[in-house]
Amino acid sequence: EEIQPNKSKWLVGLNQNGDEIWRKEENRDGLYPVPFQACPNGQVITALSSMEEDASYVTSYNHLGEVIWERKLVGRDVSPIQVDQDNHVYIAAGGMNGDRYLYAFYPDGTTKWKLKIPSPLGTKVETLYLGNDRSLYLTLQDKNSLFKISQANP
């Protein structure tokens, strides 16, 4: 089956030679994808934002394309996904009501912590970066807000 650009949402697993080993189609209506992130343990983390509800979904797949875990997040505006050397997953999401949260998940999908980010109404999370010091750096679209979050004490 041929993949049609802009008509389907696919996640395709490739081996080191570039050969397709699996593919998953996202069939839920009203969702748009966010760039994925690979983990050191081989999992692939994706996020999909809902146009029909004020929510996003972050999903972890194994090397065979099977869903390991999926979590629903508050808000459809999501940041890039970050993964640390211990396979913890970090993603920020915000809703139409102005609430913004930074989520941390263990490799098995359980919540490590959830932190509310103070932000002006309608301001989206622009950047989420994992620094060499293992701190998370988050900027908002207003260009005036920079947050540094220590993983040891969020």
mmCIF file of C-alpha atoms in Angstrom, residues 65-118:
data_model
loop_
_atom_site.group_PDB
_atom_site.id
_atom_site.type_symbol
_atom_site.label_atom_id
_atom_site.label_comp_id
_atom_site.label_asym_id
_atom_site.label_seq_id
_atom_site.Cartn_x
_atom_site.Cartn_y
_atom_site.Cartn_z
ATOM 1 C CA GLY A 65 5.810 -1.127 16.123
ATOM 2 C CA GLU A 66 3.659 -2.391 19.004
ATOM 3 C CA VAL A 67 2.223 0.159 21.426
ATOM 4 C CA ILE A 68 3.943 -0.084 24.815
ATOM 5 C CA TRP A 69 2.017 2.763 26.432
ATOM 6 C CA GLU A 70 -0.081 5.808 25.601
ATOM 7 C CA ARG A 71 -1.044 8.790 27.749
ATOM 8 C CA LYS A 72 -3.544 11.594 27.206
ATOM 9 C CA LEU A 73 -2.198 15.094 27.938
ATOM 10 C CA VAL A 74 -4.007 18.332 28.750
ATOM 11 C CA GLY A 75 -4.036 20.571 25.670
ATOM 12 C CA ARG A 76 -3.335 20.196 21.982
ATOM 13 C CA ASP A 77 -0.308 22.494 21.776
ATOM 14 C CA VAL A 78 2.692 20.266 22.425
ATOM 15 C CA SER A 79 6.425 20.828 22.537
ATOM 16 C CA PRO A 80 9.101 18.734 20.912
ATOM 17 C CA ILE A 81 9.677 15.465 22.766
ATOM 18 C CA GLN A 82 12.884 14.998 24.740
ATOM 19 C CA VAL A 83 14.312 11.718 26.053
ATOM 20 C CA ASP A 84 17.215 11.450 28.486
ATOM 21 C CA GLN A 85 19.897 8.752 28.737
ATOM 22 C CA ASP A 86 17.728 6.850 31.225
ATOM 23 C CA ASN A 87 14.813 6.727 28.723
ATOM 24 C CA HIS A 88 12.651 9.204 30.664
ATOM 25 C CA VAL A 89 10.303 11.056 28.315
ATOM 26 C CA TYR A 90 9.629 14.809 28.624
ATOM 27 C CA ILE A 91 6.954 16.766 26.792
ATOM 28 C CA ALA A 92 5.087 20.005 27.439
ATOM 29 C CA ALA A 93 1.451 20.522 26.504
ATOM 30 C CA GLY A 94 -1.002 23.358 26.847
ATOM 31 C CA GLY A 95 -4.695 23.882 26.458
ATOM 32 C CA MET A 96 -7.007 26.527 25.089
ATOM 33 C CA ASN A 97 -7.690 27.728 28.653
ATOM 34 C CA GLY A 98 -4.050 28.777 29.044
ATOM 35 C CA ASP A 99 -2.908 25.948 31.303
ATOM 36 C CA ARG A 100 0.530 24.597 30.380
ATOM 37 C CA TYR A 101 2.163 21.512 31.870
ATOM 38 C CA LEU A 102 5.535 19.834 31.593
ATOM 39 C CA TYR A 103 5.252 16.058 31.885
ATOM 40 C CA ALA A 104 7.936 13.526 32.756
ATOM 41 C CA PHE A 105 7.299 9.823 32.180
ATOM 42 C CA TYR A 106 9.277 6.766 33.222
ATOM 43 C CA PRO A 107 10.188 4.335 30.381
ATOM 44 C CA ASP A 108 7.151 2.191 31.292
ATOM 45 C CA GLY A 109 4.806 5.181 30.831
ATOM 46 C CA THR A 110 4.033 5.891 34.462
ATOM 47 C CA THR A 111 4.115 9.557 35.395
ATOM 48 C CA LYS A 112 7.365 10.652 37.032
ATOM 49 C CA TRP A 113 6.019 14.184 37.625
ATOM 50 C CA LYS A 114 3.741 16.850 36.155
ATOM 51 C CA LEU A 115 4.611 20.522 36.571
ATOM 52 C CA LYS A 116 2.313 23.480 35.856
ATOM 53 C CA ILE A 117 4.068 26.184 33.838
ATOM 54 C CA PRO A 118 2.979 29.773 34.452
#
